[in-house]
Amino acid sequence: GSLRRGITATEVTDMLTTWISKGGRHIDTAHFYQNQRAVGAALASVGKIVSREKLFITTKVPGPIGYERAKAMVRDEMLPQLGTEYLDLLLIHWPCLTGFDVRS
């Protein structure tokens, strides 16, 4: 995963750019990680080196938020922040009520 704890958005971007330039092809992020813009910056910086089709991008929506809210979150937040038109895998992060307030 690319959970950001104690590192800056610039560091996330730099690390992912290095990872991809050295052959990494799977990126794992999530709404909870709050770093999808930094991941998107890395994707933009390597776009001329590695085509989007060669990358496998996984992200996660908080759960349970329901189908319509998840679809809107992907369309309106995640895809624009990541700077991509599609995801390869979308997961439900913590598909339970404990520990996450779905009303906010």
PDB file of C-alpha atoms in Angstrom:
ATOM      1  CA  GLY A   1       0.000   0.000   0.000  1.00  0.00           C
ATOM      2  CA  SER A   2       0.975   3.625  -0.207  1.00  0.00           C
ATOM      3  CA  LEU A   3      -0.327   4.770   3.165  1.00  0.00           C
ATOM      4  CA  ARG A   4       1.168   8.113   4.072  1.00  0.00           C
ATOM      5  CA  ARG A   5       2.324   8.233   7.684  1.00  0.00           C
ATOM      6  CA  GLY A   6       4.855  10.871   8.608  1.00  0.00           C
ATOM      7  CA  ILE A   7       5.955  11.556   5.047  1.00  0.00           C
ATOM      8  CA  THR A   8       5.062  14.448   2.800  1.00  0.00           C
ATOM      9  CA  ALA A   9       3.038  14.333  -0.396  1.00  0.00           C
ATOM     10  CA  THR A  10       6.236  15.187  -2.288  1.00  0.00           C
ATOM     11  CA  GLU A  11       7.973  12.186  -0.737  1.00  0.00           C
ATOM     12  CA  VAL A  12       5.071   9.922  -1.740  1.00  0.00           C
ATOM     13  CA  THR A  13       5.292  11.222  -5.306  1.00  0.00           C
ATOM     14  CA  ASP A  14       9.082  10.813  -5.414  1.00  0.00           C
ATOM     15  CA  MET A  15       8.995   7.288  -3.973  1.00  0.00           C
ATOM     16  CA  LEU A  16       6.307   6.126  -6.399  1.00  0.00           C
ATOM     17  CA  THR A  17       8.071   7.742  -9.332  1.00  0.00           C
ATOM     18  CA  THR A  18      11.247   5.860  -8.386  1.00  0.00           C
ATOM     19  CA  TRP A  19       9.288   2.630  -7.841  1.00  0.00           C
ATOM     20  CA  ILE A  20       7.683   2.815 -11.277  1.00  0.00           C
ATOM     21  CA  SER A  21      10.903   3.859 -13.049  1.00  0.00           C
ATOM     22  CA  LYS A  22      12.638   0.799 -11.538  1.00  0.00           C
ATOM     23  CA  GLY A  23       9.957  -1.570 -12.804  1.00  0.00           C
ATOM     24  CA  GLY A  24       7.163  -1.414 -10.229  1.00  0.00           C
ATOM     25  CA  ARG A  25       3.767  -1.759 -11.854  1.00  0.00           C
ATOM     26  CA  HIS A  26       1.246  -2.174  -9.024  1.00  0.00           C
ATOM     27  CA  ILE A  27       0.061   0.832  -7.029  1.00  0.00           C
ATOM     28  CA  ASP A  28      -2.148   0.367  -3.988  1.00  0.00           C
ATOM     29  CA  THR A  29      -3.855   3.399  -2.492  1.00  0.00           C
ATOM     30  CA  ALA A  30      -7.110   4.255  -0.718  1.00  0.00           C
ATOM     31  CA  HIS A  31      -9.401   7.135   0.178  1.00  0.00           C
ATOM     32  CA  PHE A  32      -8.351   6.623   3.809  1.00  0.00           C
ATOM     33  CA  TYR A  33      -4.653   7.136   2.975  1.00  0.00           C
ATOM     34  CA  GLN A  34      -5.337  10.719   1.835  1.00  0.00           C
ATOM     35  CA  ASN A  35      -2.552  10.591  -0.744  1.00  0.00           C
ATOM     36  CA  GLN A  36      -4.278  10.037  -4.070  1.00  0.00           C
ATOM     37  CA  ARG A  37      -3.218  13.461  -5.393  1.00  0.00           C
ATOM     38  CA  ALA A  38       0.425  12.584  -4.648  1.00  0.00           C
ATOM     39  CA  VAL A  39      -0.046   9.218  -6.349  1.00  0.00           C
ATOM     40  CA  GLY A  40      -1.596  11.026  -9.318  1.00  0.00           C
ATOM     41  CA  ALA A  41       1.424  13.345  -9.504  1.00  0.00           C
ATOM     42  CA  ALA A  42       3.694  10.293  -9.688  1.00  0.00           C
ATOM     43  CA  LEU A  43       1.545   8.771 -12.427  1.00  0.00           C
ATOM     44  CA  ALA A  44       1.741  12.014 -14.394  1.00  0.00           C
ATOM     45  CA  SER A  45       5.530  12.194 -14.012  1.00  0.00           C
ATOM     46  CA  VAL A  46       6.080   8.683 -15.391  1.00  0.00           C
ATOM     47  CA  GLY A  47       3.409   8.871 -18.087  1.00  0.00           C
ATOM     48  CA  LYS A  48       5.985   9.240 -20.867  1.00  0.00           C
ATOM     49  CA  ILE A  49       8.072   6.342 -19.521  1.00  0.00           C
ATOM     50  CA  VAL A  50       5.332   3.805 -18.725  1.00  0.00           C
ATOM     51  CA  SER A  51       1.914   3.765 -20.341  1.00  0.00           C
ATOM     52  CA  ARG A  52      -1.135   3.615 -18.088  1.00  0.00           C
ATOM     53  CA  GLU A  53      -2.057   0.247 -19.569  1.00  0.00           C
ATOM     54  CA  LYS A  54       1.115  -1.277 -18.097  1.00  0.00           C
ATOM     55  CA  LEU A  55       0.219  -0.191 -14.544  1.00  0.00           C
ATOM     56  CA  PHE A  56      -2.194  -1.919 -12.162  1.00  0.00           C
ATOM     57  CA  ILE A  57      -3.898   0.568  -9.848  1.00  0.00           C
ATOM     58  CA  THR A  58      -5.850  -0.572  -6.807  1.00  0.00           C
ATOM     59  CA  THR A  59      -7.749   1.782  -4.557  1.00  0.00           C
ATOM     60  CA  LYS A  60     -10.324   1.414  -1.837  1.00  0.00           C
ATOM     61  CA  VAL A  61     -13.566   3.141  -0.875  1.00  0.00           C
ATOM     62  CA  PRO A  62     -14.558   3.317   2.779  1.00  0.00           C
ATOM     63  CA  GLY A  63     -17.262   0.862   3.665  1.00  0.00           C
ATOM     64  CA  PRO A  64     -20.073   0.529   3.928  1.00  0.00           C
ATOM     65  CA  ILE A  65     -21.096   3.644   2.040  1.00  0.00           C
ATOM     66  CA  GLY A  66     -23.363   2.039  -0.539  1.00  0.00           C
ATOM     67  CA  TYR A  67     -23.104   1.625  -4.274  1.00  0.00           C
ATOM     68  CA  GLU A  68     -24.217   5.106  -5.379  1.00  0.00           C
ATOM     69  CA  ARG A  69     -21.935   6.950  -2.940  1.00  0.00           C
ATOM     70  CA  ALA A  70     -19.004   4.685  -3.843  1.00  0.00           C
ATOM     71  CA  LYS A  71     -19.609   5.277  -7.554  1.00  0.00           C
ATOM     72  CA  ALA A  72     -19.724   9.052  -7.014  1.00  0.00           C
ATOM     73  CA  MET A  73     -16.572   8.961  -4.874  1.00  0.00           C
ATOM     74  CA  VAL A  74     -14.673   7.111  -7.594  1.00  0.00           C
ATOM     75  CA  ARG A  75     -15.971   9.328 -10.415  1.00  0.00           C
ATOM     76  CA  ASP A  76     -15.788  12.701  -8.650  1.00  0.00           C
ATOM     77  CA  GLU A  77     -12.791  12.314  -6.324  1.00  0.00           C
ATOM     78  CA  MET A  78     -10.570   9.325  -6.934  1.00  0.00           C
ATOM     79  CA  LEU A  79     -10.216   9.289 -10.707  1.00  0.00           C
ATOM     80  CA  PRO A  80      -9.545  13.053 -10.941  1.00  0.00           C
ATOM     81  CA  GLN A  81      -7.047  12.935  -8.057  1.00  0.00           C
ATOM     82  CA  LEU A  82      -5.237   9.968  -9.580  1.00  0.00           C
ATOM     83  CA  GLY A  83      -5.359  11.542 -13.028  1.00  0.00           C
ATOM     84  CA  THR A  84      -6.578   8.372 -14.682  1.00  0.00           C
ATOM     85  CA  GLU A  85      -9.741   7.374 -16.503  1.00  0.00           C
ATOM     86  CA  TYR A  86     -10.059   3.952 -14.903  1.00  0.00           C
ATOM     87  CA  LEU A  87      -9.021   1.721 -12.016  1.00  0.00           C
ATOM     88  CA  ASP A  88      -7.899  -1.871 -12.282  1.00  0.00           C
ATOM     89  CA  LEU A  89      -9.269  -2.943  -8.901  1.00  0.00           C
ATOM     90  CA  LEU A  90     -11.647  -1.242  -6.487  1.00  0.00           C
ATOM     91  CA  LEU A  91     -11.999  -2.684  -2.991  1.00  0.00           C
ATOM     92  CA  ILE A  92     -14.165  -1.884   0.014  1.00  0.00           C
ATOM     93  CA  HIS A  93     -11.907  -0.823   2.874  1.00  0.00           C
ATOM     94  CA  TRP A  94     -13.246  -2.176   6.178  1.00  0.00           C
ATOM     95  CA  PRO A  95     -16.701  -3.314   5.037  1.00  0.00           C
ATOM     96  CA  CYS A  96     -18.182  -2.911   8.497  1.00  0.00           C
ATOM     97  CA  LEU A  97     -19.655  -0.159  10.634  1.00  0.00           C
ATOM     98  CA  THR A  98     -17.093  -0.309  13.445  1.00  0.00           C
ATOM     99  CA  GLY A  99     -14.572   2.503  13.448  1.00  0.00           C
ATOM    100  CA  PHE A 100     -15.840   4.524  10.505  1.00  0.00           C
ATOM    101  CA  ASP A 101     -18.643   7.059  10.543  1.00  0.00           C
ATOM    102  CA  VAL A 102     -20.522   6.654   7.248  1.00  0.00           C
ATOM    103  CA  ARG A 103     -22.733   9.636   7.996  1.00  0.00           C
ATOM    104  CA  SER A 104     -19.972  12.236   7.483  1.00  0.00           C
TER     105      SER A 104
END
